[in-house]
Coordinates of C-alpha atoms and ligand atoms in Angstrom, one line a residue:
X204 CA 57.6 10.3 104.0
X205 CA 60.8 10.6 101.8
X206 CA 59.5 10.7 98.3
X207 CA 63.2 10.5 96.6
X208 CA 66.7 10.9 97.2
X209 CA 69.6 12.7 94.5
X210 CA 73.0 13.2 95.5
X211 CA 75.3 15.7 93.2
X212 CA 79.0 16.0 92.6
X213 CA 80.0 19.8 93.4
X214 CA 82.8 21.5 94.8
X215 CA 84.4 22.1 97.7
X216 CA 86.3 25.2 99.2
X217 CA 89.6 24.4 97.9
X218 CA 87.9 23.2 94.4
X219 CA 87.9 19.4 95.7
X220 CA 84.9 17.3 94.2
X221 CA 82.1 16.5 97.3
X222 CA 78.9 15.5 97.5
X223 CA 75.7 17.3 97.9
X224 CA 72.2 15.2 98.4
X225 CA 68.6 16.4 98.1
X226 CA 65.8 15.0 99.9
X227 CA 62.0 15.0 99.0
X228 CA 59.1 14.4 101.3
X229 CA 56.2 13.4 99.9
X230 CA 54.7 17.0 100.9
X231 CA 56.5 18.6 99.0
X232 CA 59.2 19.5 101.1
X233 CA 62.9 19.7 99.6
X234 CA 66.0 19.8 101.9
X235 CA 69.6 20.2 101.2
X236 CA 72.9 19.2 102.8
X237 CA 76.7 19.2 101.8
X238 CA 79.5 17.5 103.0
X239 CA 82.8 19.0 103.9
X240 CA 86.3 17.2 103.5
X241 CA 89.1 17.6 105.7
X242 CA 93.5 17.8 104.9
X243 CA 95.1 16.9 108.4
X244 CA 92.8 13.8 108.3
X245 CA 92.8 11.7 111.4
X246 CA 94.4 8.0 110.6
X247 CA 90.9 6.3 111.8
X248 CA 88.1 8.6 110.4
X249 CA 85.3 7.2 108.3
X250 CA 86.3 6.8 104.5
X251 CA 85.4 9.3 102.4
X252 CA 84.5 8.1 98.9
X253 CA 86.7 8.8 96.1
X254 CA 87.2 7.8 93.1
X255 CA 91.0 7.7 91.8
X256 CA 91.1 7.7 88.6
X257 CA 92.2 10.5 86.0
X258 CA 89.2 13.1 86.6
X259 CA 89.9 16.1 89.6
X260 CA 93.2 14.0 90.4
X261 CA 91.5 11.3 91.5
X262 CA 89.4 13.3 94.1
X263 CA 86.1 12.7 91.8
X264 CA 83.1 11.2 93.9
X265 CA 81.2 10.5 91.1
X266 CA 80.7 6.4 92.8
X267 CA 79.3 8.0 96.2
X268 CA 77.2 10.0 94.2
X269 CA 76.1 6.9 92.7
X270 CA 75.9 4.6 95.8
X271 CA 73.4 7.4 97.6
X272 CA 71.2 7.4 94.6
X273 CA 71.5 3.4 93.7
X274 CA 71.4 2.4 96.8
X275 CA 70.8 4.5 100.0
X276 CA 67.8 5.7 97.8
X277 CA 65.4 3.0 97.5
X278 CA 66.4 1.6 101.0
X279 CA 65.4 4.7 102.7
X280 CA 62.5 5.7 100.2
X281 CA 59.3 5.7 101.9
X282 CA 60.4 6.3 105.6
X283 CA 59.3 8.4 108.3
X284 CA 62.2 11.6 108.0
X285 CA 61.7 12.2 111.7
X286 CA 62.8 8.5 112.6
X287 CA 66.5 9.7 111.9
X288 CA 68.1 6.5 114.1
X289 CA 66.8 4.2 112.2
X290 CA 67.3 5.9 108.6
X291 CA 71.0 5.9 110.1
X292 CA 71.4 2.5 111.0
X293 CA 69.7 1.1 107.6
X294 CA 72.4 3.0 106.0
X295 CA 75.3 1.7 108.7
X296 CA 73.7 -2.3 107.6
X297 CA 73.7 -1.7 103.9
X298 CA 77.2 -0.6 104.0
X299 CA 78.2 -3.4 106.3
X300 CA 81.6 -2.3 107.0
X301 CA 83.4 -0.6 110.2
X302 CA 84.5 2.6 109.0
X303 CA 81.7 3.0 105.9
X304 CA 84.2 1.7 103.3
X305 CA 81.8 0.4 101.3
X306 CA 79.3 3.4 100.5
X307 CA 81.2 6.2 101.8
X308 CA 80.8 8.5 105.0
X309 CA 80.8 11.3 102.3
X310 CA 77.7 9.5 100.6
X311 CA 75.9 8.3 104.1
X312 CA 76.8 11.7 106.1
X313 CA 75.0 13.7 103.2
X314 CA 72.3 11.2 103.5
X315 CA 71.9 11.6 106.9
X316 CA 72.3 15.4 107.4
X317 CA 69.7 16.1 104.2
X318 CA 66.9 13.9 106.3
X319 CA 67.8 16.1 109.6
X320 CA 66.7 18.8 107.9
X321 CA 63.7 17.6 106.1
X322 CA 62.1 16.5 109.0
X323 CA 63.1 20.0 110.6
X324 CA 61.0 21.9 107.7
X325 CA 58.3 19.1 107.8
X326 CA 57.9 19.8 111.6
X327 CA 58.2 23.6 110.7
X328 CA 61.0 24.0 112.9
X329 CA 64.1 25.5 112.4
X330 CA 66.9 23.2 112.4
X331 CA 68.5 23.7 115.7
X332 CA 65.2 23.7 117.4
X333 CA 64.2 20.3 115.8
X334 CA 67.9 18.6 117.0
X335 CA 68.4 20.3 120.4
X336 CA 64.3 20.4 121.0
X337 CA 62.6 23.6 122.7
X338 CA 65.4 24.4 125.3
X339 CA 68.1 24.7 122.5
X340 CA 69.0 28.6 122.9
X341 CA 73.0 28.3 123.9
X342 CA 74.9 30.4 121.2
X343 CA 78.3 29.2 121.1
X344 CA 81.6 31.2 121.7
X345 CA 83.7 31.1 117.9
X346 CA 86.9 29.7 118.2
X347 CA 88.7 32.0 115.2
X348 CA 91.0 30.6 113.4
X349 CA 93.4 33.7 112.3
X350 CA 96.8 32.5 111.7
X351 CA 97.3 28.9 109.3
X352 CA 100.2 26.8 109.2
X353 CA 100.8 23.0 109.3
X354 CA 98.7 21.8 106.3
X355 CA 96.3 24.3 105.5
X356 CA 99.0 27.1 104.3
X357 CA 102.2 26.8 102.8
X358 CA 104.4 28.9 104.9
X359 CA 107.1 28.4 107.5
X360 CA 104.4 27.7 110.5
X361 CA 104.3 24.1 111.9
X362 CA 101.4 24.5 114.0
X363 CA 98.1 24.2 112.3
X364 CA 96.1 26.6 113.5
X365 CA 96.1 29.5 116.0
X366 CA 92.3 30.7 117.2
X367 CA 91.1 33.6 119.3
X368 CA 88.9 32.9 121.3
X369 CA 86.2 36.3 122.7
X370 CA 85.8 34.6 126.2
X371 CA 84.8 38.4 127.6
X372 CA 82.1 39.0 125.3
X373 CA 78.6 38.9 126.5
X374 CA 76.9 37.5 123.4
X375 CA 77.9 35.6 120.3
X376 CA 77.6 38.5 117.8
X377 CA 79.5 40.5 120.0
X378 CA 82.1 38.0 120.0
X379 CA 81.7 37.4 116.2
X380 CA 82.7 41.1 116.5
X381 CA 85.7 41.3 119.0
X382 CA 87.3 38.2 117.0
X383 CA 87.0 39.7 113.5
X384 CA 88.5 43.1 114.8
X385 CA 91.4 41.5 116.1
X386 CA 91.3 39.3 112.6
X387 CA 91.5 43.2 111.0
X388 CA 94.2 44.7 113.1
X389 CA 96.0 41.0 112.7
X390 CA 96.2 42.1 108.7
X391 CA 97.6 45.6 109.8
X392 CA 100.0 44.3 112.2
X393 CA 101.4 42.0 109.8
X394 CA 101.6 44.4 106.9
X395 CA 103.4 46.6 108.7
X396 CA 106.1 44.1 109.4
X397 CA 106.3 42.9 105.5
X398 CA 104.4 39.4 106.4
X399 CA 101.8 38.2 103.9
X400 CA 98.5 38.6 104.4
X401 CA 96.9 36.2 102.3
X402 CA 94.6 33.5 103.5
X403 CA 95.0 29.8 104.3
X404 CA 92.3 27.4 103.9
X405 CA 90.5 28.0 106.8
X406 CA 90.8 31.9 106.1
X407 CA 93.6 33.1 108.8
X408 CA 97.0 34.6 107.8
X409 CA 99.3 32.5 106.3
X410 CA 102.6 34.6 107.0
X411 CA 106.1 33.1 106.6
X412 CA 106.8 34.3 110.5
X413 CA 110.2 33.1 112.3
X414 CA 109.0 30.8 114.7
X415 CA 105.2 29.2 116.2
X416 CA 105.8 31.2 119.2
X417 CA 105.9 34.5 116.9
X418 CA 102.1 34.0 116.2
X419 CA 101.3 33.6 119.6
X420 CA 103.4 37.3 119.9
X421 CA 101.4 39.2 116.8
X422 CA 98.2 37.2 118.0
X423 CA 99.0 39.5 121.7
X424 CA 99.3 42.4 119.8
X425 CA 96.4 42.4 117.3
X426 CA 94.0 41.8 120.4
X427 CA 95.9 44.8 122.3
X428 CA 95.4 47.0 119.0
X429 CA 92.0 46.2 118.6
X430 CA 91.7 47.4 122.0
X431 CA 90.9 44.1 123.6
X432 CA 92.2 43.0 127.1
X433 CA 94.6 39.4 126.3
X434 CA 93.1 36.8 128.7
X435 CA 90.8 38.9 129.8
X436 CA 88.4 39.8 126.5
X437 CA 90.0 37.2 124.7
X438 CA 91.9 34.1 125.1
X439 CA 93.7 31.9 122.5
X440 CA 93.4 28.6 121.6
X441 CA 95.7 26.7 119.5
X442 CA 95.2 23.4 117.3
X443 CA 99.2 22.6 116.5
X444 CA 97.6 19.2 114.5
X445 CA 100.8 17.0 116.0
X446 CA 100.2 13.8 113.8
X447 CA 100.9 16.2 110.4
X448 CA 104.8 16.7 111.9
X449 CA 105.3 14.0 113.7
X450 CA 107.8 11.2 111.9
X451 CA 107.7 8.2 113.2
X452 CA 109.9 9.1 116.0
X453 CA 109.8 12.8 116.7
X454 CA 107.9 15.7 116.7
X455 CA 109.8 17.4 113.7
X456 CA 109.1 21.5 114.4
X457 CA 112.0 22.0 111.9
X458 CA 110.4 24.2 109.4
X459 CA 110.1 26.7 111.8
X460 CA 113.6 26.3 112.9
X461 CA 112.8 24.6 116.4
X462 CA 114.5 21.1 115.8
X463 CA 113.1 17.7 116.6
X464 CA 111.4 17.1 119.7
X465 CA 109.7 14.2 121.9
X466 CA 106.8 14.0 123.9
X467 CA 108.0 15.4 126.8
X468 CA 109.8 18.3 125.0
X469 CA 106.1 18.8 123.2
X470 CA 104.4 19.1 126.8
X471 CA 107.2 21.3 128.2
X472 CA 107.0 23.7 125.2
X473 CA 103.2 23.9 125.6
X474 CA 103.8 24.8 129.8
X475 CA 106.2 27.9 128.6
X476 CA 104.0 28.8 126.1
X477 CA 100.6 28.6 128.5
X478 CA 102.4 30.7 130.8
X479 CA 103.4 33.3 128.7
X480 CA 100.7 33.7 126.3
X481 CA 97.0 33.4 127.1
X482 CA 96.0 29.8 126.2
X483 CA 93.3 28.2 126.9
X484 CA 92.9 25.1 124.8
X485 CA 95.5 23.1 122.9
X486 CA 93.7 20.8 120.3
X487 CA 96.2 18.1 119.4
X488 CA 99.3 18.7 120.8
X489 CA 100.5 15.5 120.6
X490 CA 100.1 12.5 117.4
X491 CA 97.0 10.7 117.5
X492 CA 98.2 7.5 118.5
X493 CA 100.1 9.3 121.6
X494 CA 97.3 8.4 123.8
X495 CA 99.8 8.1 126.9
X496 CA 101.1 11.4 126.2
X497 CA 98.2 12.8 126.0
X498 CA 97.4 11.6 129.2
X499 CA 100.3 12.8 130.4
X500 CA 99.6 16.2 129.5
X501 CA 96.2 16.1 130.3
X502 CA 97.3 15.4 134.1
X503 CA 99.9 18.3 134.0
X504 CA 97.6 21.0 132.0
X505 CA 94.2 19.8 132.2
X506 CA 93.4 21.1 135.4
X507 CA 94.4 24.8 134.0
X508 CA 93.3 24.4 130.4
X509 CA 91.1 22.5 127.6
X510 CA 93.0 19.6 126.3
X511 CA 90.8 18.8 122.7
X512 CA 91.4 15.3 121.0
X513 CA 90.1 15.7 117.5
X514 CA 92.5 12.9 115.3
X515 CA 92.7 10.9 118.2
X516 CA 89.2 10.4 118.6
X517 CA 87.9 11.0 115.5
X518 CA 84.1 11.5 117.2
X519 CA 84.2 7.5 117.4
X520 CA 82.1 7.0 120.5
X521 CA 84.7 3.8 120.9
X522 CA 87.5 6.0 120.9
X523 CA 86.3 9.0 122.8
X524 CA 84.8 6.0 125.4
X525 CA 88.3 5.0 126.0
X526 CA 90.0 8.6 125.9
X527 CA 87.7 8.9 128.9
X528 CA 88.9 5.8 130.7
X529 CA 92.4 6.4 130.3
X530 CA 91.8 10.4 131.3
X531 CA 92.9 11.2 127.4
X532 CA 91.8 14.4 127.4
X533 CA 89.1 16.3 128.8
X534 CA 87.1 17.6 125.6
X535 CA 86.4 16.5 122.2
X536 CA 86.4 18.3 118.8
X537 CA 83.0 17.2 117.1
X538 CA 83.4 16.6 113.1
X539 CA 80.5 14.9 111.6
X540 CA 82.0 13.3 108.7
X541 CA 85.0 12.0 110.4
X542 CA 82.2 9.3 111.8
X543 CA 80.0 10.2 109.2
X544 CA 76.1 9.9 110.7
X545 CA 74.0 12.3 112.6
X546 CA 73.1 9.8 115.1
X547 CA 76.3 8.9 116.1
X548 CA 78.1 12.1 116.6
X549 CA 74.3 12.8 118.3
X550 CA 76.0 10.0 120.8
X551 CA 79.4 10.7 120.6
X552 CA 78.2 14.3 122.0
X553 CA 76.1 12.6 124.7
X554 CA 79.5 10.6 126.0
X555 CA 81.2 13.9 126.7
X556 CA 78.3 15.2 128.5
X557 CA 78.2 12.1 131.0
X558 CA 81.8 12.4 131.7
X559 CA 81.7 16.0 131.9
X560 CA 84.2 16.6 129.3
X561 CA 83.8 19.7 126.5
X562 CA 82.6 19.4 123.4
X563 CA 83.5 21.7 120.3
X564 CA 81.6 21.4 117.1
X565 CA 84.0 22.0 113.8
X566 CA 84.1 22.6 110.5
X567 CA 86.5 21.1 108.3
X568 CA 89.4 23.0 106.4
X569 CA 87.5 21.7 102.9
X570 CA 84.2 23.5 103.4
X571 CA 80.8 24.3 101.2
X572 CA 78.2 26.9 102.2
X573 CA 76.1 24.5 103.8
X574 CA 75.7 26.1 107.4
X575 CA 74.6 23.2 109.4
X576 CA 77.4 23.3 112.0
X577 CA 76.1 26.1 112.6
X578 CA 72.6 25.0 113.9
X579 CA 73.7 21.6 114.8
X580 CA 76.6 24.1 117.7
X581 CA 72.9 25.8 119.0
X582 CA 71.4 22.1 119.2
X583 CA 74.3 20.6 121.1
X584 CA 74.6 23.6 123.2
X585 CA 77.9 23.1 124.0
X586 CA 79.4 26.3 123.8
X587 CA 81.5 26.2 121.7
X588 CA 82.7 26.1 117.6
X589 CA 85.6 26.2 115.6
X590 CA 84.5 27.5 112.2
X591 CA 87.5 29.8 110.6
X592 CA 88.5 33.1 110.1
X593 CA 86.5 36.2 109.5
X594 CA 86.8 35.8 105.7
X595 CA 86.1 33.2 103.1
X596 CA 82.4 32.7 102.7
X597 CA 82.3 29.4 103.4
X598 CA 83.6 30.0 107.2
X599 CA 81.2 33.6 107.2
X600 CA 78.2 31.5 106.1
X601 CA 78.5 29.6 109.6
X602 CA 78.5 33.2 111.3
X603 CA 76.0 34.6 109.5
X604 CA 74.0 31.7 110.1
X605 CA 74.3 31.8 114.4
X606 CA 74.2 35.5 113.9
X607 CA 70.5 34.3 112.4
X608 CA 69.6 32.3 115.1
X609 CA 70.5 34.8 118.0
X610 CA 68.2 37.1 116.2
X611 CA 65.8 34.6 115.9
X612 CA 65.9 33.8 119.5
X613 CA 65.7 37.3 120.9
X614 CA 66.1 37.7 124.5
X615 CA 65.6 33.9 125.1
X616 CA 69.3 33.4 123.6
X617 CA 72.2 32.4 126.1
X618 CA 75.8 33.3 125.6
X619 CA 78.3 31.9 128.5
X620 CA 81.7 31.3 127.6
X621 CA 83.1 28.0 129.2
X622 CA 86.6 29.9 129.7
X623 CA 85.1 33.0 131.6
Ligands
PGA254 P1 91.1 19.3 108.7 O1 91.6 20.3 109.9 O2 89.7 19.6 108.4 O3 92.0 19.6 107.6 O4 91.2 17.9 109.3 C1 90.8 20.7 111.0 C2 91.4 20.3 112.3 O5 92.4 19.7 112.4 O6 90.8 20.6 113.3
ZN255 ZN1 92.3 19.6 114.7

């Protein structure tokens, strides 16, 4: 039974207050869990906490802290750590609100992951074993995150984020492997050209190159020098996080030069760009409240590649129910704390399953070393995560984490790409 409940104000990866929360069983048992923060924040997601004022610029969450150990505390104290549902949806009726206003997803998801993993240890089962029960053995293939723009660097790149993807690999540390050599002949590449290799947030390059398509180019090359087949070994994926440069009325690509465009001129950039370089998912392409271009673009590119919503549906089963009736999309980046519960992104997951859309879990670009994406990937057994670079120790600690697991599981392990 929990025993007691402490949450703690600590640090993020960018130095950004967030909260961390301790649970105690009555045997003894103590988990921990951490909640990340995102910067290209989706308009609807669940609130995260804060507490303005002068302290951290306002980014303090010294009330959610307060609300998990005032009151998620004592209304949880006492219950069953297994029953996670309904330690869920006693939090969702305390808070009261729609989008957790009231206590804070930061507060509740830190809550909620903490008891995940008590009950894990308490039923002496590792993590991903307890969530995805005894047939959980799918490693996922790591969507790497090499090259940063948009808001997680401050360089001349529009586009968020620019991934590798090892589709030819036959396991996931192999993959781990094919990515981060690619990641190290990426830093050579772009040395040798006089870009910048230091690191965004989500530990890719952040050089000041002339154009989005230029990534694309060195991305080509750094899998060709690390003696990797493009398309063939591995695939890219791109997240160009639309809503952070869209105005109001365009898509505004001018600080790389490329102008202002609409939806259609989005669409039609993405076509020349799938048929030149080897894409395979485009997380994003359009703003979040674009849901008829993203249709649109689903029905031209879906049936060749993986169209992602991530701000669009902030994994809101209401949102990703309706991104499935109106053929949004055709897979769904998983965040926990943009809906901020275990159970519901347990159901938001399920959703994408029935309709046979993908499902990619993901970190956010404000991370701690809390590797729970990591188990929670091998539980869901979708095939897929985004978790960063091959630096920054809040990204690796994911990595080293699956690298655990596959070790764990021996020969029982699966590895299938969904691209191959
Ligand atoms: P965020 O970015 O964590 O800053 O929201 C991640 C993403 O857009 O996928
Ligand atoms: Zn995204």
């Amino acid at each position: 039974k929990i025993e007691a409940v402490r949450a703690l104000e600590i640090l993020d990866s960018r130095g950004n207050p967030t909260v961390r929360v301790n649970v105690t069983l009555d045997n003894g048992v103590v988990a921990t869990a951490s909640v990340p923060s995102g910067a290209s924040t989706g308009e609807h997601e669940a609130v995260e906490l804060r507490d303005g004022e002068a302290r951290y610029g306002g980014k303090g969450v010294l009330k959610a802290v307060k609300n998990v150990n005032e009151q998620i505390a004592p209304e949880i104290k006492g219950l069953d750590p297994t029953h996670q549902a309904e330690i869920d949806s006693r939090m969702l009726q305390l808070d009261g609100t729609p989008n957790k206003a009231k206590l804070g997803a930061n507060a509740i998801l830190g809550v909620s992951m903490a008891v995940a993993r008590a009950a894990a240890q308490t039923s002496a089962l590792p993590l991903y074993a307890y969530l995805g029960g005894a047939g959980a053995r799918r490693l996922p293939v790591p969507m790497m995150n090499i090259i940063n723009g948009g808001k997680h660097a401050q360089n001349s790149v529009d586009f968020q984020e620019f991934m590798v993807l090892p589709i030819g690999a036959q396991s996931f540390s192999e993959a781990l492997r094919f990515g981060t050599e690619t990641f190290h002949a990426l830093a050579r590449i772009l040395n040798a050209k006089g870009y910048s290799t230091s690191v965004g947030d989500e530990g890719g390059f952040a050089p000041d190159l002339e154009s989005n398509e230029q990534a694309c180019e060195v991305i080509v090359d750094a899998i060709r020098a690390a003696g990797y087949e493009p398309g063939k070994d591995i695939a890219i994926a791109l997240d160009p996080a639309a809503s952070s440069f869209w105005d109001g009325s365009a898509y505004d690509l001018s600080k790389s030069g490329q102008g202002r465009k609409d939806t259609g001129e989005m669409i039609a950039l993405y076509e020349s760009w799938i048929t030149s370089y080897p894409i395979v998912s485009i997380e994003d392409g359009l703003d979040e409240n674009d849901w008829a271009g993203f249709g649109r673009q689903t029905a031209s590119q879906g049936n060749r590649i993986q169209i992602v919503g991530d701000d669009i549906f902030v994994t809101n089963p209401a949102f990703i129910a309706r991104g499935i009736a109106e053929h949004a999309a055709n897979a769904v980046l998983i965040k926990l704390n943009q809906i901020g519960t275990v159970t519901e992104t347990v159901e938001a997951i399920a959703l994408c399953r029935e309709a046979g859309w993908g499902y990619v879990i993901s970190h956010r670009s404000g991370e701690t070393e809390d590797a729970f994406i990591a188990d929670f990937a091998v539980a869901m057994g979708g095939g897929q995560i985004k978790t960063g670079s091959a630096c920054r120790s809040e990204r690796i600690a994911k990595y080293n984490r699956l690298l655990e697991i596959e070790a764990e599981l021996g020969a029982c392990s699966t590895f299938k790409s969904p691209f191959a």
